[in-house]
Coordinates of C-alpha atoms in Angstrom, one line a residue:
X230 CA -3.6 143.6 -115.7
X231 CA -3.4 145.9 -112.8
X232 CA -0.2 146.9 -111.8
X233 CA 1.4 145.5 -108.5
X234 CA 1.6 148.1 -105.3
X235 CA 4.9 149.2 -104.6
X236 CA 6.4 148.0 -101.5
X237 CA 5.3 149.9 -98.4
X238 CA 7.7 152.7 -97.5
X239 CA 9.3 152.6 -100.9
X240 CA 8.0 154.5 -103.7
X241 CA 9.4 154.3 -107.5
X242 CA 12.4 152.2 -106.1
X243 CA 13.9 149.4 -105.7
X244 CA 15.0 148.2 -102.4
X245 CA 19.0 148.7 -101.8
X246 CA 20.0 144.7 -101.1
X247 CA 23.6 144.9 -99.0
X248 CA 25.7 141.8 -98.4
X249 CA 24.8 140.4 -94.7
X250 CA 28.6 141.3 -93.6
X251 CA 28.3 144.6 -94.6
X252 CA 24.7 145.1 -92.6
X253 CA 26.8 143.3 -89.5
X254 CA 28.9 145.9 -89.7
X255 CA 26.8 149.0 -89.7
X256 CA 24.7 147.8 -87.0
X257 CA 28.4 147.4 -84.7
X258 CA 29.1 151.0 -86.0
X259 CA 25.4 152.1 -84.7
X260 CA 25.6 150.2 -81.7
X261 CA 29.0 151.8 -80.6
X262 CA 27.9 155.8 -81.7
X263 CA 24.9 155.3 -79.4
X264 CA 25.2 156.8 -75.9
X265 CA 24.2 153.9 -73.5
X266 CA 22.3 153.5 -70.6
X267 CA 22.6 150.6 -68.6
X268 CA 20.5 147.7 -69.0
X269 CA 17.9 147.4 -66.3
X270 CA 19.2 145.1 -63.4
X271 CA 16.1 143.1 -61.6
X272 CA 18.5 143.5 -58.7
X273 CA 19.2 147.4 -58.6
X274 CA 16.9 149.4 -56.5
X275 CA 14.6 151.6 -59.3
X276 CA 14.6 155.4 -58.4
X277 CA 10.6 156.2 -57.0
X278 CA 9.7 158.7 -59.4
X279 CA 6.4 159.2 -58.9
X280 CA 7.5 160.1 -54.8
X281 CA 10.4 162.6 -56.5
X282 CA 8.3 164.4 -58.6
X283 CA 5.6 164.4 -56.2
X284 CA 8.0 166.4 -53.2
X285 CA 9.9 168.4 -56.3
X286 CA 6.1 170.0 -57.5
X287 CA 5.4 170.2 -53.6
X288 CA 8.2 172.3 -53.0
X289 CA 8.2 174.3 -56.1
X290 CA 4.6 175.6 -55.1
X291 CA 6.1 176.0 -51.4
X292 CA 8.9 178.3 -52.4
X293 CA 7.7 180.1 -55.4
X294 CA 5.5 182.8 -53.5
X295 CA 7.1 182.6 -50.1
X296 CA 11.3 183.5 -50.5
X297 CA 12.3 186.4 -49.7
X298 CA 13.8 187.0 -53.2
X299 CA 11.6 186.3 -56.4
X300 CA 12.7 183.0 -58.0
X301 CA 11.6 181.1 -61.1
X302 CA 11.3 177.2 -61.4
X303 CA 14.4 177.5 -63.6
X304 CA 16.2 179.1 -61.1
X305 CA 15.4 176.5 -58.6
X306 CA 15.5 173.4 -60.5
X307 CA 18.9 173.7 -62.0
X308 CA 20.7 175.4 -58.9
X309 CA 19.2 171.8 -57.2
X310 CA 20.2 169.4 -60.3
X311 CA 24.0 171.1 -59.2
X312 CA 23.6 168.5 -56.3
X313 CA 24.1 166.1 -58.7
X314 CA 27.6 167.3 -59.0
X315 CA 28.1 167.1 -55.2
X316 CA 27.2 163.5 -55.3
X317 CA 28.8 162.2 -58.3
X318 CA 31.3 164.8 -59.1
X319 CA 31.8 163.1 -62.8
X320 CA 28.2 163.9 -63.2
X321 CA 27.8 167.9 -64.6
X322 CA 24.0 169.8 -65.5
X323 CA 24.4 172.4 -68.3
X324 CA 22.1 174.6 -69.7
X325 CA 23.5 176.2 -72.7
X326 CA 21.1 177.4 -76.1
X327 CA 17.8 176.9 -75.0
X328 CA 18.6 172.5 -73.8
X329 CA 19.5 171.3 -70.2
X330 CA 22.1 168.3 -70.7
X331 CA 23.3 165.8 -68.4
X332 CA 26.6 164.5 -68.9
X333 CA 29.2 161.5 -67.2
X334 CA 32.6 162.3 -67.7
X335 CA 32.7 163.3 -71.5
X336 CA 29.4 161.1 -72.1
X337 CA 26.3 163.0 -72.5
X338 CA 23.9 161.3 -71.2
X339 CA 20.5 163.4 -71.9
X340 CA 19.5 166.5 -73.2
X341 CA 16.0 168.0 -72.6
X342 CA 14.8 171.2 -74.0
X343 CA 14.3 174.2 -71.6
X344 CA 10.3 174.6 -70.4
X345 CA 9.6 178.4 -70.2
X346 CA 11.0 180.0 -67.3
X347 CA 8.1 179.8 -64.9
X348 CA 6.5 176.6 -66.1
X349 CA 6.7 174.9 -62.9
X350 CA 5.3 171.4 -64.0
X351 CA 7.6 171.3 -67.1
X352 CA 11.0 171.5 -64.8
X353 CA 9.6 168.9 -62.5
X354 CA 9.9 166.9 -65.2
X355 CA 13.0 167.8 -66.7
X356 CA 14.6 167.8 -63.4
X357 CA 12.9 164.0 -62.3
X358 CA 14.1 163.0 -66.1
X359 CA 17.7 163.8 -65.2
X360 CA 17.7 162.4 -61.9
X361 CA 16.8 159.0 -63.5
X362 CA 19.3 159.3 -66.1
X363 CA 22.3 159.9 -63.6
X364 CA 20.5 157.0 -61.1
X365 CA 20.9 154.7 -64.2
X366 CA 24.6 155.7 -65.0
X367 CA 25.8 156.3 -61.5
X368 CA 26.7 154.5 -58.8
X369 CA 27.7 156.9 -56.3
X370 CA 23.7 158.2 -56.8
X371 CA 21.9 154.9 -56.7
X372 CA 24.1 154.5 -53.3
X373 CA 22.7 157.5 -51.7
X374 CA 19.1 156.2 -52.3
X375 CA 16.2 158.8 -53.1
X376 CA 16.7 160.5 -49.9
X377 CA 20.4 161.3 -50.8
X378 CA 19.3 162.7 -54.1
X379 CA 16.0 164.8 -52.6
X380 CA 18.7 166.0 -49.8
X381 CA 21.6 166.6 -52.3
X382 CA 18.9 168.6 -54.6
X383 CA 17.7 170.9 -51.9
X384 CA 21.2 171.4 -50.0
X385 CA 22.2 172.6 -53.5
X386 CA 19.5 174.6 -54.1
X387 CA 19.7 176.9 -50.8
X388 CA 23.3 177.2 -51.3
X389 CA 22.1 180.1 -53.2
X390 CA 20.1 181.8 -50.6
X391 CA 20.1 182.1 -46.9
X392 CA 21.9 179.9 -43.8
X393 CA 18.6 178.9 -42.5
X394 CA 16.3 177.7 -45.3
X395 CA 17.3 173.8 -45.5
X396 CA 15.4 170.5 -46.2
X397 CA 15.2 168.4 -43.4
X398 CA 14.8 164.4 -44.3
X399 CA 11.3 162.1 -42.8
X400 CA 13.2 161.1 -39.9
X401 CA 14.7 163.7 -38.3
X402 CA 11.8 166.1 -39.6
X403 CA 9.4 163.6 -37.6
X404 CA 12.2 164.3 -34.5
X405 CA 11.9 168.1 -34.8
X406 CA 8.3 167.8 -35.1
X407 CA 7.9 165.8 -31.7
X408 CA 10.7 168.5 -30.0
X409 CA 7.9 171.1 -31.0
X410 CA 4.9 169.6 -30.0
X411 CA 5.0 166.7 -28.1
X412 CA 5.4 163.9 -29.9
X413 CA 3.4 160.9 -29.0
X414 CA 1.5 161.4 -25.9
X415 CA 2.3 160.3 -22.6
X416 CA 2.8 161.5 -19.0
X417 CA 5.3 164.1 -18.4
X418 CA 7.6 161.4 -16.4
X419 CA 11.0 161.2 -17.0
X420 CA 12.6 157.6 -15.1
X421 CA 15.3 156.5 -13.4
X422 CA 15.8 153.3 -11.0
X423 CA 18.0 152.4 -7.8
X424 CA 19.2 149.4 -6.5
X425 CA 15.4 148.4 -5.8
X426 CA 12.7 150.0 -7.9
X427 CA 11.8 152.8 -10.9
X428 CA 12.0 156.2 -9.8
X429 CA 10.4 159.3 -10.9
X430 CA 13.2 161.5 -11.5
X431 CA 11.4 164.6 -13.3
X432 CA 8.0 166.0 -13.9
X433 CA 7.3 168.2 -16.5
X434 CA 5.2 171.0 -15.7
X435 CA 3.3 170.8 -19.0
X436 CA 2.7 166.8 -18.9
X437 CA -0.6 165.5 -16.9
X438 CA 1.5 164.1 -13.9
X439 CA 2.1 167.8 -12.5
X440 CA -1.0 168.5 -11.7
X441 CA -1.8 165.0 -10.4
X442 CA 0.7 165.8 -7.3
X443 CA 3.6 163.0 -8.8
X444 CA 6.7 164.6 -7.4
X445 CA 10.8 163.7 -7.8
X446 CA 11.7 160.6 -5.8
X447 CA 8.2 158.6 -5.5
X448 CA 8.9 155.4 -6.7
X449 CA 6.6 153.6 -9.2
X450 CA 6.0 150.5 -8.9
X451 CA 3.2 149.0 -11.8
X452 CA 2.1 150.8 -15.1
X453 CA -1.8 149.6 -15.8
X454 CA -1.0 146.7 -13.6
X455 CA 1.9 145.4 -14.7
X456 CA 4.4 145.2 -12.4
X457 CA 7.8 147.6 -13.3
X458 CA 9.9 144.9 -11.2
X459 CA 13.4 144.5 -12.9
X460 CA 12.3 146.4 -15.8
X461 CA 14.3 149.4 -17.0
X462 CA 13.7 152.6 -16.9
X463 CA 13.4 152.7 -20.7
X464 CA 11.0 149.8 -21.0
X465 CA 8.4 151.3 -18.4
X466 CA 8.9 154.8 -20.2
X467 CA 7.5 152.8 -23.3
X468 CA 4.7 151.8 -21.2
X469 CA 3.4 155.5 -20.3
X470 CA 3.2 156.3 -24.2
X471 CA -0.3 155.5 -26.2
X472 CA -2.8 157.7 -27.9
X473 CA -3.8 161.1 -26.4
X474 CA -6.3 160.8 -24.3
X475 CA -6.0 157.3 -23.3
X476 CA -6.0 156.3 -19.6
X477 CA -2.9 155.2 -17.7
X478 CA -3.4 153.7 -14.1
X479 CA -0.2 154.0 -11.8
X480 CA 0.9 152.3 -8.9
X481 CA 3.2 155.0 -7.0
X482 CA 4.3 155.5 -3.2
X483 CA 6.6 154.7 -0.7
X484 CA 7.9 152.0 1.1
X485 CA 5.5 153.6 3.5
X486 CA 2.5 153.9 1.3
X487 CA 1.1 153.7 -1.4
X488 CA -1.7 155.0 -4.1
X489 CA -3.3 154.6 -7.5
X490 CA -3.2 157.4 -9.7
X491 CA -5.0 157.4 -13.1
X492 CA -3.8 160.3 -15.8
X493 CA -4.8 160.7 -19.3
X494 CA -2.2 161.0 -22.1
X495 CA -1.4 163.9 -23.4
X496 CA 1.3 165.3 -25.8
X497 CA 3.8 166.9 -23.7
X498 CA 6.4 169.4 -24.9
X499 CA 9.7 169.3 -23.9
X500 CA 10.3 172.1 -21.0
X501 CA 12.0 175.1 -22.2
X502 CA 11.4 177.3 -18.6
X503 CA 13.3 176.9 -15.2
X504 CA 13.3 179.1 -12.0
X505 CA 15.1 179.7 -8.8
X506 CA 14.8 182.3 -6.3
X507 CA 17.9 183.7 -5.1
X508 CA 16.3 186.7 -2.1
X509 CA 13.5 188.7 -3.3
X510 CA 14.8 187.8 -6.9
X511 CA 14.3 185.7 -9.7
X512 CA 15.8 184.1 -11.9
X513 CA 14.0 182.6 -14.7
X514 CA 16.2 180.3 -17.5
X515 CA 14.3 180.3 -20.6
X516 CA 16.1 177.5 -22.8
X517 CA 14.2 177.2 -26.0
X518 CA 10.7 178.9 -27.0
X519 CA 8.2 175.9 -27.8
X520 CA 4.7 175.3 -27.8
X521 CA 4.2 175.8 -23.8
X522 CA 6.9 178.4 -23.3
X523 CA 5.0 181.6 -22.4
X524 CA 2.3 179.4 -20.4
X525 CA 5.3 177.9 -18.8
X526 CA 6.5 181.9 -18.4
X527 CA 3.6 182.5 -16.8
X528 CA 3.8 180.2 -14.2
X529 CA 6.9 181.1 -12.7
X530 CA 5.9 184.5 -13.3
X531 CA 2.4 183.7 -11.3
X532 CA 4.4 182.0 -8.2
X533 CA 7.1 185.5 -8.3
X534 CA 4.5 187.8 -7.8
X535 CA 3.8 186.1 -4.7
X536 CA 6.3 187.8 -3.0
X537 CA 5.5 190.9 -1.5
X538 CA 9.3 191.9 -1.3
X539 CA 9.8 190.7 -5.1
X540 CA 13.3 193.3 -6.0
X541 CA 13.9 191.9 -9.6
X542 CA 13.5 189.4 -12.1
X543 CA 16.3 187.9 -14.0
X544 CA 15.3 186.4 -17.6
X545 CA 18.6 183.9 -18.5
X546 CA 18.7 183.7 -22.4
X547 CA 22.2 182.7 -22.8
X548 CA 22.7 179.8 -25.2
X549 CA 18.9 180.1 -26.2
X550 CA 18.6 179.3 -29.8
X551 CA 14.9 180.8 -30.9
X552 CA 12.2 179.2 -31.6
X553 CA 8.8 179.7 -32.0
X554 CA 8.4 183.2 -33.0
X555 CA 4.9 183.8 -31.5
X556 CA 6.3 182.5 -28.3
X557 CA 8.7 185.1 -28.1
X558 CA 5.7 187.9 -28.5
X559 CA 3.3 185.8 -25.9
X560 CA 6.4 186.2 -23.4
X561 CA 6.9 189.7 -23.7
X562 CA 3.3 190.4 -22.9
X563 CA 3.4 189.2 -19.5
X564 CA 5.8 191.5 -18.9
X565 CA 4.8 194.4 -21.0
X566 CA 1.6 196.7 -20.8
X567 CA 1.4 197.2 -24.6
X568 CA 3.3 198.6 -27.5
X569 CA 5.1 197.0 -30.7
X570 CA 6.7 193.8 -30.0
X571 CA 8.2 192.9 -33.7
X572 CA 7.7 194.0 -37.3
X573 CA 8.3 190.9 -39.9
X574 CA 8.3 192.0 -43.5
X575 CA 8.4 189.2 -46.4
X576 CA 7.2 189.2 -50.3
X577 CA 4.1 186.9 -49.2
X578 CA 1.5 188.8 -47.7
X579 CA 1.0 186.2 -45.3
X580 CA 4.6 186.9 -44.1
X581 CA 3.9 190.7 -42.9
X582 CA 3.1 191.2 -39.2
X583 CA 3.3 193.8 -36.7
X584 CA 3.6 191.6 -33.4
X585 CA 1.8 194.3 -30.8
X586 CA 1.0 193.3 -27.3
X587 CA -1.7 194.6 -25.0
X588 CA -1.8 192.2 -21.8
X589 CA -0.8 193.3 -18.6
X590 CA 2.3 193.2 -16.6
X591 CA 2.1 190.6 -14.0
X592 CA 5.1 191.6 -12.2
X593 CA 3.7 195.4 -11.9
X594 CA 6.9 197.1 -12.8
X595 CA 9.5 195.2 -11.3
X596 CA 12.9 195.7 -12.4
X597 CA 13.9 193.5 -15.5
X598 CA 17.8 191.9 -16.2
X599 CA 17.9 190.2 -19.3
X600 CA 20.9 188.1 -20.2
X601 CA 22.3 187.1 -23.3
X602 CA 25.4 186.1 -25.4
X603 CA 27.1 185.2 -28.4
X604 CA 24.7 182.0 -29.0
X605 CA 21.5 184.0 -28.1
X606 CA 19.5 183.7 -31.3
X607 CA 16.5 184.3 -33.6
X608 CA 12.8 184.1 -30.8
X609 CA 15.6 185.0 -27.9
X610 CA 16.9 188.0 -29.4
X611 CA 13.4 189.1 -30.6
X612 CA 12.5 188.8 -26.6
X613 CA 15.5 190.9 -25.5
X614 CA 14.8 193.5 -28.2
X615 CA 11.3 194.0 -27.2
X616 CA 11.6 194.8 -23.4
X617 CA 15.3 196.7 -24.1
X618 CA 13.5 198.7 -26.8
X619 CA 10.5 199.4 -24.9
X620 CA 12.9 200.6 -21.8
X621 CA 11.3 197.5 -19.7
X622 CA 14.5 195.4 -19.2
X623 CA 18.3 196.3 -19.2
X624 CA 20.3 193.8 -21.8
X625 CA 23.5 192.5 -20.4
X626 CA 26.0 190.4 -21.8
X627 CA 27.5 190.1 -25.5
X628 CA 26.8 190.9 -29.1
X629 CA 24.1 188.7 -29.7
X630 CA 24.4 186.0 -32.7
X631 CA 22.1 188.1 -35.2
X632 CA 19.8 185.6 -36.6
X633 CA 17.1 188.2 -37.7
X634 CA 15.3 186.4 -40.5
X635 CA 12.1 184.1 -40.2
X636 CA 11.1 181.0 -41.4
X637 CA 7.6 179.1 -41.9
X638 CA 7.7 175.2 -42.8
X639 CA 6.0 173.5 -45.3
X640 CA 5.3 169.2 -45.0
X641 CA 6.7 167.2 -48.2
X642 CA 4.8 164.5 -49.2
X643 CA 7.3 161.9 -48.0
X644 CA 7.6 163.4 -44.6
X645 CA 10.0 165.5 -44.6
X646 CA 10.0 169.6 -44.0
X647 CA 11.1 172.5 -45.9
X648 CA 12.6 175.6 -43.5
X649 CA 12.3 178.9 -45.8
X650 CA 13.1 182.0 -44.8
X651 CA 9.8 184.5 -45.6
X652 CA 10.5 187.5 -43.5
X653 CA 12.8 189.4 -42.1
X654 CA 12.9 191.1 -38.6
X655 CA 12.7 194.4 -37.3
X656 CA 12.8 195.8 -33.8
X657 CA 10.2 197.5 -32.1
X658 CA 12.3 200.8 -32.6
X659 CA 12.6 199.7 -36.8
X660 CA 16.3 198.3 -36.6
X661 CA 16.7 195.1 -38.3
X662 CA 18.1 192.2 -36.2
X663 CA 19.8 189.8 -39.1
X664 CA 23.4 190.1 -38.7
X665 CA 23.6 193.1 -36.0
X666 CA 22.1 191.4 -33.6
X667 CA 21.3 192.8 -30.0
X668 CA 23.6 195.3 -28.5
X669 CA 23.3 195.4 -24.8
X670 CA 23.2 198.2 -22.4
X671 CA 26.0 196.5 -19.8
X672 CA 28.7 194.5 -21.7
X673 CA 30.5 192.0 -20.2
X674 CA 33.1 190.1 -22.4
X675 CA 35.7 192.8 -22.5
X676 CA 36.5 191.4 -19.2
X677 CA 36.2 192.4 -15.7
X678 CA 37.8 195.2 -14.8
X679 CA 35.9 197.2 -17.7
X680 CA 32.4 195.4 -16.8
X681 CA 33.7 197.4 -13.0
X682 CA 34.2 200.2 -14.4
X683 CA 30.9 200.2 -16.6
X684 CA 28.9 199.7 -13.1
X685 CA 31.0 202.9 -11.7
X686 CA 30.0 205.1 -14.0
X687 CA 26.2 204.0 -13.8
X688 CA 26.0 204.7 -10.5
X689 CA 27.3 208.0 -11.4
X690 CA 24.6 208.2 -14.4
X691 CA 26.8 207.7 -17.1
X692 CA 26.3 204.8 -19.9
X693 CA 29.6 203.4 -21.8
X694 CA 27.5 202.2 -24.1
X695 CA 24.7 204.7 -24.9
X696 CA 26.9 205.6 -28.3
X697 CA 26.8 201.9 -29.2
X698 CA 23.8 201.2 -28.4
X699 CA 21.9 204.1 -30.1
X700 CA 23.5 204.0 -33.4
X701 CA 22.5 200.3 -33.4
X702 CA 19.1 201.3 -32.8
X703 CA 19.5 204.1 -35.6
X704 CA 20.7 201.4 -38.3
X705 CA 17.9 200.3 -40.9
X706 CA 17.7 198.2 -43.5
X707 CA 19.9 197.2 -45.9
X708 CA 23.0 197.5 -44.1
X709 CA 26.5 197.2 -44.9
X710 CA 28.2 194.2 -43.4
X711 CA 31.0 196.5 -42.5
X712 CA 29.0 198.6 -40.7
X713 CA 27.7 195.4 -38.7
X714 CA 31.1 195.0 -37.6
X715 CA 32.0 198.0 -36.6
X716 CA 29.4 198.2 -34.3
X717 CA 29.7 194.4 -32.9
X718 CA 33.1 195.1 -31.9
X719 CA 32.2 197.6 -29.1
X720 CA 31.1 194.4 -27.2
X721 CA 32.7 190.8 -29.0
X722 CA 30.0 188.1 -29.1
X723 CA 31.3 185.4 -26.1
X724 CA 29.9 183.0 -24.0
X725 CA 28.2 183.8 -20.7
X726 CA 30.0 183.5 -17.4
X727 CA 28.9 184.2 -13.8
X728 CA 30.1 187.8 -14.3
X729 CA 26.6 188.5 -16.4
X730 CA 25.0 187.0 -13.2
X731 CA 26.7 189.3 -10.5
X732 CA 26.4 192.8 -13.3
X733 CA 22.6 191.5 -13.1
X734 CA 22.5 191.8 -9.5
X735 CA 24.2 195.1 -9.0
X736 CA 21.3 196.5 -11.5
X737 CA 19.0 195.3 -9.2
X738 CA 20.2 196.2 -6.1
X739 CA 21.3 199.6 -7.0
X740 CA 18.3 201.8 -8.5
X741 CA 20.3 204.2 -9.9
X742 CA 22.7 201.8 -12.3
X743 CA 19.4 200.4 -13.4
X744 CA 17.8 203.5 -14.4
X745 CA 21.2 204.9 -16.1
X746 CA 21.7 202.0 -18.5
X747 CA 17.8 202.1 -19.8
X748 CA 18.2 205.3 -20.7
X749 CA 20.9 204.6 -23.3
X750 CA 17.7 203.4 -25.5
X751 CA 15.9 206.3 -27.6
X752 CA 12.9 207.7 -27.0
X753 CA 9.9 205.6 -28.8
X754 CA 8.3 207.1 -31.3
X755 CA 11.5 207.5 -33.6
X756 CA 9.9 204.6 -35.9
X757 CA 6.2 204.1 -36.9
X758 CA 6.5 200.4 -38.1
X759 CA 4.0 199.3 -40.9
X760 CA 2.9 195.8 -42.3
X761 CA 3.7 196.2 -46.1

């Protein structure tokens, strides 16, 4: 007889038979040492995994080669899974012998073992893993949604680098976007309305309706012919938009006449340049450095060197922000014969620039006041610093903010933007501009009777702040933050008032103060800048 197979998955033994209370109460025992995760709940939103690890991978291979500091996907991903924290501060990431674990309270909820270092795919996944854990457990993170936890990851994560690298979310990345470029095309109207009819109450110089002849006040009265008749100025501003290129036909005039205009659509950035001529001077307010900025420069520029009696230009960059950096170099070349506009230094290749300039100055010489103040930043200051280095502008004002490093932007795959810092800045004369800022040659914020006395003593050739002003030219890189100060405090950072206006004007008007304060800037030559 042939023997009878053993039950499968017991071998020489008998089975272990246990009375059915006794198995009721081991599995209660099992049930209760098990951590738990929630049950899944048709009615919960799920977490969109596959769009998380698709923007986490994105960014990874964004930042990896481009910071200014070498970083590993380690470093990143768990100095992000800290926004966890921020969001649900019963939620805490460890890593501790070799396993990254995700607890609630005193509950550990997962533990994963650490990927090497710099495998960049392996802590995409831990990292997704443990964001779906703590979206499962937590409340507070299903409540911020996938944004909140893509934002909470990436606020965390440049906590621990500079104050300008940041993630910026689909929407308002999509609103930066259009502040850069355009946006959806259109005209370059801006509307209004009276008592009666629409109004054109602004024409930007960069939009198709400038060169068309549409001017302030002409009224508008149908859009492809449809009548703007009690519609607002918002609804008829709708109608302008469409693809670029597209036709638009306009019905504007008078109550005396009236004509039909067609334009064709065109992206129109926002207008960053304004001018006013106050004599045989100029004064040119550059708010923002865009897209169109330098053409817009160039303009005004064009129209100044009309005059034959032109004294002086004034360049306003008070409460400019930055910008586009490139912007910044196209402006000084319209100003500037040649020479070294700005050095940029970063670990990517791609980062390292010298800026140099070889146009032609369209205003053949002419005295240059540039102003600037506490809020002038990053493209601004790069401006100033080129023509006050290059002894083509005098720099009055304040302590500039200091914003001396650069950032390039990379598109995430749900619309959003990553800002990272990739470079840092260097004047023409090889000081660096993060944190010191620009020192100018005429400072106004220690009030008015020294700002008197400054102009004075130009007249009489001396400079009361040609010490300042060359040993911030003489600092390089790295420098200590105490040094920084020590130097800013010879003019305090401040807001602009009129009195940057008037010291502007004296320059202008008297030769010899102008010529005094750009001599407090060295003698180029001092620094032979070099892309690394």
């Amino acid at each position: 007889m042939r023997p009878r197979a053993a039950s499968r998955g017991w071998i020489g033994r008998r089975p272990l038979r246990l009375p059915a209370r006794s198995i009721a109460i081991m599995l209660v025992v099992i049930y209760l040492m098990t951590p738990r995760l929630a049950a899944a709940d048709p009615a919960r939103p799920a977490l969109d995994t596959t769009m998380t690890q698709a923007v986490l991978n994105a960014a990874l291979t964004f930042l990896l080669p481009r910071t200014l500091e070498s970083h590993t996907s380690r470093d990143f991903c768990l100095w992000g899974l800290n926004g966890l924290s921020a969001i649900d501060p019963s939620l805490t990431v460890t890593d501790r012998d070799g396993t990254v674990q995700l607890a609630l309270g005193q509950d550990v909820l997962l533990r994963v073992p650490d990927p090497a270092e710099t495998d960049q795919a392996g802590w995409t996944d831990v990292t997704v893993r443990l964001m779906q854990a703590a979206w499962v457990r937590s409340s507070a993170v299903r409540d911020a949604g996938g944004g909140g936890l893509l934002q909470g990851f990436f606020d965390e994560l440049f906590n621990h680098m500079d104050p300008y690298s940041r993630y910026v979310a689909p929407a308002p990345a999509t609103t930066d976007r259009d502040t850069r470029t355009g946006g959806e095309a259109g005209t370059g109207l801006t509307l209004g309305r009276d008592a009666r009819s629409i109004l054109i109450t602004a024409v930007n110089a960069n939009g198709p309706a400038w060169p068309a002849g549409l001017v302030v006040g002409q009224r508008l009265y149908a859009v492809d012919g449809r009548s703007t008749r009690d519609q607002t100025p918002q609804t008829v501003t709708q109608w302008l938009l469409g693809d670029p290129g597209s036709r638009v036909t306009l019905l504007v005039g008078d109550e005396r006449a009236r004509r039909t205009i067609v334009l064709h659509r065109a992206s129109v950035p926002p207008e960053t340049v304004f001018a006013y001529a106050d004599g045989h001077v100029v004064v040119i307010r550059i708010t923002a450095f865009s897209a169109d900025t330098a053409q817009e420069m160039s303009q005004y520029l064009d129209q100044a060197s009309d005059d034959p009696h032109l004294r002086g230009l004034v360049m306003d960059l008070r409460g400019n922000r930055g910008g586009v950096l490139q912007q910044a170099v196209t402006a000084s070349a319209l100003v500037l014969d040649r020479g070294v506009a700005v050095v940029t230094h970063g670990r990517d290749a791609q980062a390292n620039h010298v800026w140099a300039v070889q146009g032609g100055d369209m205003t053949n010489g002419v005295p240059i006041v540039v102003l600037v103040d506490g809020r002038t930043a990053s493209a601004a200051e790069i401006l100033a610093a080129t023509l006050a280095d290059h002894r083509r502008a005098v720099v009055v004002g304040s302590a500039t903010l200091g914003k001396g490093l650069v950032q390039t932007i990379g598109q995430m795959p749900d619309g959003g933007e990553l800002f990272v810092t990739w470079s840092r800045v260097l004047a023409p004369l090889g000081w660096p501009l993060q944190g010191l800022g620009v020192m100018p040659q005429v400072c106004t914020s220690r009030g008015e009777a020294d700002l008197e006395r400054q102009l004075q003593d130009l007249a009489a050739g001396q400079v009361d702040m040609r010490d300042t002003v060359q040993a911030s030219r003489a600092v390089r890189f790295p420098v200590a933050v105490s040094r920084i100060l020590d130097l800013r405090k010879a003019c305090p950072a401040a807001i602009g008032t009129d009195s940057d206006l008037d010291a502007a004007r004296s320059l202008i008007d008297n030769p010899a103060e102008y010529r005094a304060a750009l001599s407090a800037i060295p003698e180029e030559g001092t620094y032979a800048p070099q892309a690394e």
